[in-house]
Tab-separated table of C-alpha atoms in Angstrom:
chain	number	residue	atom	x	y	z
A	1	UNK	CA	-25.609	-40.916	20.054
A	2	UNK	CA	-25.872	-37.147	20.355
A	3	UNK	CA	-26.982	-35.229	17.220
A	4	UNK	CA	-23.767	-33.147	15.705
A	5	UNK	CA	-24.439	-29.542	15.006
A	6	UNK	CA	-22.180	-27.208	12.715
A	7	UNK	CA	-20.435	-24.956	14.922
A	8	UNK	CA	-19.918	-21.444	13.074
A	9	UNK	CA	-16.180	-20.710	12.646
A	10	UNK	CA	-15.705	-16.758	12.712
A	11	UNK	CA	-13.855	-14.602	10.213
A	12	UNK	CA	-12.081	-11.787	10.220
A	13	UNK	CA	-14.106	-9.421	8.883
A	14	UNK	CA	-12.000	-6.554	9.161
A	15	UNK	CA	-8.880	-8.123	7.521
A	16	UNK	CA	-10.991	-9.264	5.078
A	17	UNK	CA	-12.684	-6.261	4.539
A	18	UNK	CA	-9.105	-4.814	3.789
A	19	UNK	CA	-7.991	-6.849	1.541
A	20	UNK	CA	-10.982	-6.729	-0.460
A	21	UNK	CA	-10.718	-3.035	-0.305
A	22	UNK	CA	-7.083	-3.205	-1.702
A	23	UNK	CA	-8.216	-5.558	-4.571
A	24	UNK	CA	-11.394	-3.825	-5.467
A	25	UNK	CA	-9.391	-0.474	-5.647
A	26	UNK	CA	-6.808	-1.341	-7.680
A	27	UNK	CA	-9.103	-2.437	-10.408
A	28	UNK	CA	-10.923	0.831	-9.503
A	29	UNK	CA	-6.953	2.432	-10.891
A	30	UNK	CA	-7.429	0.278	-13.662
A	31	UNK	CA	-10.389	1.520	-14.804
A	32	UNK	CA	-9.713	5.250	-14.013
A	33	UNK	CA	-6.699	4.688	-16.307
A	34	UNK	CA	-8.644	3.357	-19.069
A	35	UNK	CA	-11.462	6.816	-18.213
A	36	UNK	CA	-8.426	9.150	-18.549
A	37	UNK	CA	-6.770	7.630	-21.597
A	38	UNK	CA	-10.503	7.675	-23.014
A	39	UNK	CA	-11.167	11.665	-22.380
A	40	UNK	CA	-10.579	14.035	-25.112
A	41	UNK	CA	-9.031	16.897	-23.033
A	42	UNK	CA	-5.422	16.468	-22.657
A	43	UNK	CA	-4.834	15.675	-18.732
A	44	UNK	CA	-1.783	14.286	-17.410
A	45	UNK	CA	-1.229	11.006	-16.161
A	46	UNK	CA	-2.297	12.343	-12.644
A	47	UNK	CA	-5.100	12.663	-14.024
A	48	UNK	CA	-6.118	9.165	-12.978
A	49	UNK	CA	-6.358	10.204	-9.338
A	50	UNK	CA	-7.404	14.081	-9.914
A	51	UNK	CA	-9.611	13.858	-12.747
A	52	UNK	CA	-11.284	10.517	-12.997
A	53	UNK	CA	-10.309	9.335	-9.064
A	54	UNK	CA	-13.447	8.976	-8.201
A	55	UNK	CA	-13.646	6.010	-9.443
A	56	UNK	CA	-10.946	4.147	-7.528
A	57	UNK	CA	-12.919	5.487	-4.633
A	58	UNK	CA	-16.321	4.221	-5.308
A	59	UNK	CA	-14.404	0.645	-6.388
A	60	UNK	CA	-12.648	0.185	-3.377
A	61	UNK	CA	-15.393	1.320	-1.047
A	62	UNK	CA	-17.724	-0.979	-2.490
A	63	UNK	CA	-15.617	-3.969	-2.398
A	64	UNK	CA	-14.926	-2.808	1.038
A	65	UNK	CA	-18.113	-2.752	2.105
A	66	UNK	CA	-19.741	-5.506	1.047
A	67	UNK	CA	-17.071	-8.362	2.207
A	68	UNK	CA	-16.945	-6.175	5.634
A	69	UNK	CA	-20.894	-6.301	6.296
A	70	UNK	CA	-21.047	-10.277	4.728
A	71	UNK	CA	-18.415	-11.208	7.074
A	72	UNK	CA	-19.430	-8.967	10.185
A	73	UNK	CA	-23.069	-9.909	9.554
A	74	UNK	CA	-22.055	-14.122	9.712
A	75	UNK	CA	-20.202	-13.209	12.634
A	76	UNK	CA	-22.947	-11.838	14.829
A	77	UNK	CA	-25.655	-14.192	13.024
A	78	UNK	CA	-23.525	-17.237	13.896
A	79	UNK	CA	-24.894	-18.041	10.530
A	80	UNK	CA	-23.383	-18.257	6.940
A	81	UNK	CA	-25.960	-17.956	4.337
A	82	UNK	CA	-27.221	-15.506	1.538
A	83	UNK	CA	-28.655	-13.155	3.428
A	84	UNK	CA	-24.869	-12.133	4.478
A	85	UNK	CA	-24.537	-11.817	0.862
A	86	UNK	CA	-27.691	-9.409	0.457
A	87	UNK	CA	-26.628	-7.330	3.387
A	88	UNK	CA	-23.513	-6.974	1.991
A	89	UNK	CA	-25.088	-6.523	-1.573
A	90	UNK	CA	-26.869	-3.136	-0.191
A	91	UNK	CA	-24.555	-1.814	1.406
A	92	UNK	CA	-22.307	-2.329	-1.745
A	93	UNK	CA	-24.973	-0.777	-3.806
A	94	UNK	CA	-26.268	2.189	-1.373
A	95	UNK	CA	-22.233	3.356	-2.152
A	96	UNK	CA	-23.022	2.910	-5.531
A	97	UNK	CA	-26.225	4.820	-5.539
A	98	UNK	CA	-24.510	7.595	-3.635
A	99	UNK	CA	-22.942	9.232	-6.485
A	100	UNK	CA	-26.546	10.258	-8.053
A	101	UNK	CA	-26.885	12.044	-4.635
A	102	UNK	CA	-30.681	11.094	-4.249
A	103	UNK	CA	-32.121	9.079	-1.848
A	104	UNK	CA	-34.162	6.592	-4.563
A	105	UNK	CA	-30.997	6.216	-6.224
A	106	UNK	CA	-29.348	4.573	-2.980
A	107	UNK	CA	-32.210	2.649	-2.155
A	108	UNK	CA	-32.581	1.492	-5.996
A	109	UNK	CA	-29.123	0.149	-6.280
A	110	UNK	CA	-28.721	-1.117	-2.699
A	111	UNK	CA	-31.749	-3.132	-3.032
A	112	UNK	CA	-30.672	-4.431	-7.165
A	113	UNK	CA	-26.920	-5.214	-5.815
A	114	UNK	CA	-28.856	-7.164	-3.089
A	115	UNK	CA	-31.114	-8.659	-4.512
A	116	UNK	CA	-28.235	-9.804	-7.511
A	117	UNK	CA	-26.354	-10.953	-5.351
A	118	UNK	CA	-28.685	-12.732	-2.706
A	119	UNK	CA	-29.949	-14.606	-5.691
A	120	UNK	CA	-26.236	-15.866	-7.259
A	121	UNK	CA	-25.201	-16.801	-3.479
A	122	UNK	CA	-28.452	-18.984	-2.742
A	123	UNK	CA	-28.398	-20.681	-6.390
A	124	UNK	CA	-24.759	-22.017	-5.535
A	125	UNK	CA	-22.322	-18.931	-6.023
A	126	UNK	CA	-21.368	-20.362	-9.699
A	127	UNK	CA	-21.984	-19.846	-13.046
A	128	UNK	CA	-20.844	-23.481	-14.164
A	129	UNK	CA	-23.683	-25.059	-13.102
A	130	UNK	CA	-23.950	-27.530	-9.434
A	131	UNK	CA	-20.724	-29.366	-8.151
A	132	UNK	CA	-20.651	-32.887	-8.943
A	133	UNK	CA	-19.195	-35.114	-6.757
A	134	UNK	CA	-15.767	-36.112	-7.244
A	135	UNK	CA	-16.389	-39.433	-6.386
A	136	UNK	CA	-18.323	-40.366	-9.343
A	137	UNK	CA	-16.450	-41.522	-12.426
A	138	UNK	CA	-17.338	-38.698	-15.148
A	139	UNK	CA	-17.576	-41.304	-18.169
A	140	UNK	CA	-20.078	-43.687	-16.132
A	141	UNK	CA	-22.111	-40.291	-14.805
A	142	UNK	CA	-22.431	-39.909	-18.985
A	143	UNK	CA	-23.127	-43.301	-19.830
A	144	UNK	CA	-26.075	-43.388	-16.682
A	145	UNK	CA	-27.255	-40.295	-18.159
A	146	UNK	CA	-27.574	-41.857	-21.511
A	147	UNK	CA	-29.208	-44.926	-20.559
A	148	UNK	CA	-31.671	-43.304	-18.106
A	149	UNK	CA	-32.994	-40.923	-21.116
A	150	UNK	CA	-32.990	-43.224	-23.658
A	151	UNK	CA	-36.359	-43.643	-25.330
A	152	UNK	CA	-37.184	-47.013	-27.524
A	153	UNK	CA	-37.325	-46.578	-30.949
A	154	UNK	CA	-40.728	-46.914	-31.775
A	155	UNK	CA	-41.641	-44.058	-29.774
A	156	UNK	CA	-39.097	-41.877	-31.383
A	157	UNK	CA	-40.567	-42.737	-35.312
A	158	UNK	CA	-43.683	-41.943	-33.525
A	159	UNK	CA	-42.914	-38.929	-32.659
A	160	UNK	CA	-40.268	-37.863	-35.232
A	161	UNK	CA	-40.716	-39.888	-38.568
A	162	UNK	CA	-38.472	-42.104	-39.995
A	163	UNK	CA	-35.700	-40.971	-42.325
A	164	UNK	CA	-33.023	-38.475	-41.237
A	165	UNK	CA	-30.747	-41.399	-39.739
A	166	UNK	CA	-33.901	-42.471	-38.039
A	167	UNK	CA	-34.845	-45.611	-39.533
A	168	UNK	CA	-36.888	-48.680	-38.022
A	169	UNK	CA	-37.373	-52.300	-38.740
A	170	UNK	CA	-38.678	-52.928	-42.178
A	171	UNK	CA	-37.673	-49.538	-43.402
A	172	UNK	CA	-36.438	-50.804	-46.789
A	173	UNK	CA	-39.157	-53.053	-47.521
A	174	UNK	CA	-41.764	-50.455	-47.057
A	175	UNK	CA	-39.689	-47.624	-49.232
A	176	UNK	CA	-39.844	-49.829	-51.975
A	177	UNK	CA	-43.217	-50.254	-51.942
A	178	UNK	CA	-44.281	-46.935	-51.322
A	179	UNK	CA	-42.250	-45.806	-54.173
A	180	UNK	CA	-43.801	-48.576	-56.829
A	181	UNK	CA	-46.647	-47.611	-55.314
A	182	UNK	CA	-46.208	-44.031	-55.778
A	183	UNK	CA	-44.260	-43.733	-58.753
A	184	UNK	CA	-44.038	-46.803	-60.440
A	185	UNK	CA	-40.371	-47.849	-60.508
A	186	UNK	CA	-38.764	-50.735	-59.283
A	187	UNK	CA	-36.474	-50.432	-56.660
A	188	UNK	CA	-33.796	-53.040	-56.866
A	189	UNK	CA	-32.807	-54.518	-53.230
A	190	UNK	CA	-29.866	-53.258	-51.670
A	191	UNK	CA	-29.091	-54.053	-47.835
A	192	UNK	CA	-25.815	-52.251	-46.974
A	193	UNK	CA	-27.764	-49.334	-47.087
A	194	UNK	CA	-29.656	-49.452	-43.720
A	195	UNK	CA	-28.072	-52.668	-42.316
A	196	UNK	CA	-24.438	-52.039	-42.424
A	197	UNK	CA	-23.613	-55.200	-44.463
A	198	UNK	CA	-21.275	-54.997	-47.325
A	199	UNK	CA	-21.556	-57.209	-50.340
């Protein structure tokens, strides 16, 4: 039987590269709102797109950018994998960088945006941790779990002491006779305190 290879499926990476820009540059309005409510000159509400505009500019060209190049980049590598992601992230971050108007600057933040995002997309893309598979009942996953890292008792008085809720075989027996021992008294026997029993 012949092997079976994953074909690469193109995108549109201009129509996604538009509708990124749309989204990206309306939170870019956002945000220039929030700048112009913020200044302590009194501007106009125009102000958003003559006075702090340059924001919604450097939003949506970023956002622009950087799904453009990821996408365009797959494309012509026939490849989808995070170094789309770090392309993208420097081109993303060169805009960025842009604004200082030196050439360190673009370099700087193209390479952190890259190397930021490189990083997120080859560690899974998600900040709630690997996907678990859906086929896997989530109460036996837990129960496995606990079973697989439970340690015997012993080794945890061992390690830990008893007392606390930790308490092994015998337990009574020996408190009272490290207490006549220590102190002299008498300690009269009472089993529903470590057993469970009720009299």
């Amino acid at each position: 039987m012949a092997e079976r290879r994953n074909v690469y499926q193109p995108k549109d990476a201009v129509a996604a590269g538009i509708k990124s820009t749309m989204i990206t540059g309306g939170a870019g309005t956002l945000v220039s709102a929030v700048q112009n409510t913020l200044t302590k000159q009194n501007v106009t509400a125009w102000g958003i797109f003559t006075r702090t505009g340059g924001t919604i500019a450097i939003f949506a060209a970023m956002g622009g950018t950087y799904e453009f190049t990821k996408l365009a980049s797959a494309n012509l590598r026939e490849k989808d994998d995070s170094w789309n992601t770090a392309l993208g992230g420097f081109l993303a971050g060169s805009i960025l960088g842009i604004r200082f108007r030196t050439v360190p600057a673009v370099l700087g933040y193209g390479a952190g945006l890259a190397v930021l995002l490189g990083a997120f997309d080859y560690t899974g893309g998600v900040l709630t941790g690997y996907e678990r598979d859906p086929s896997i009942d989530e109460y036996d996953r837990k129960q496995y779990l606990r079973k697989n890292r439970r340690r015997p008792i012993q080794e945890t008085i061992e390690d830990l002491g008893e007392g606390r809720g930790i308490y092994g075989p015998g337990y009574e027996e020996r408190r009272r006779e490290r207490i006549k021992q220590n102190y002299g008294i008498e300690v009269p026997v009472a089993e529903s305190l470590f057993t469970g029993k009720r009299d």
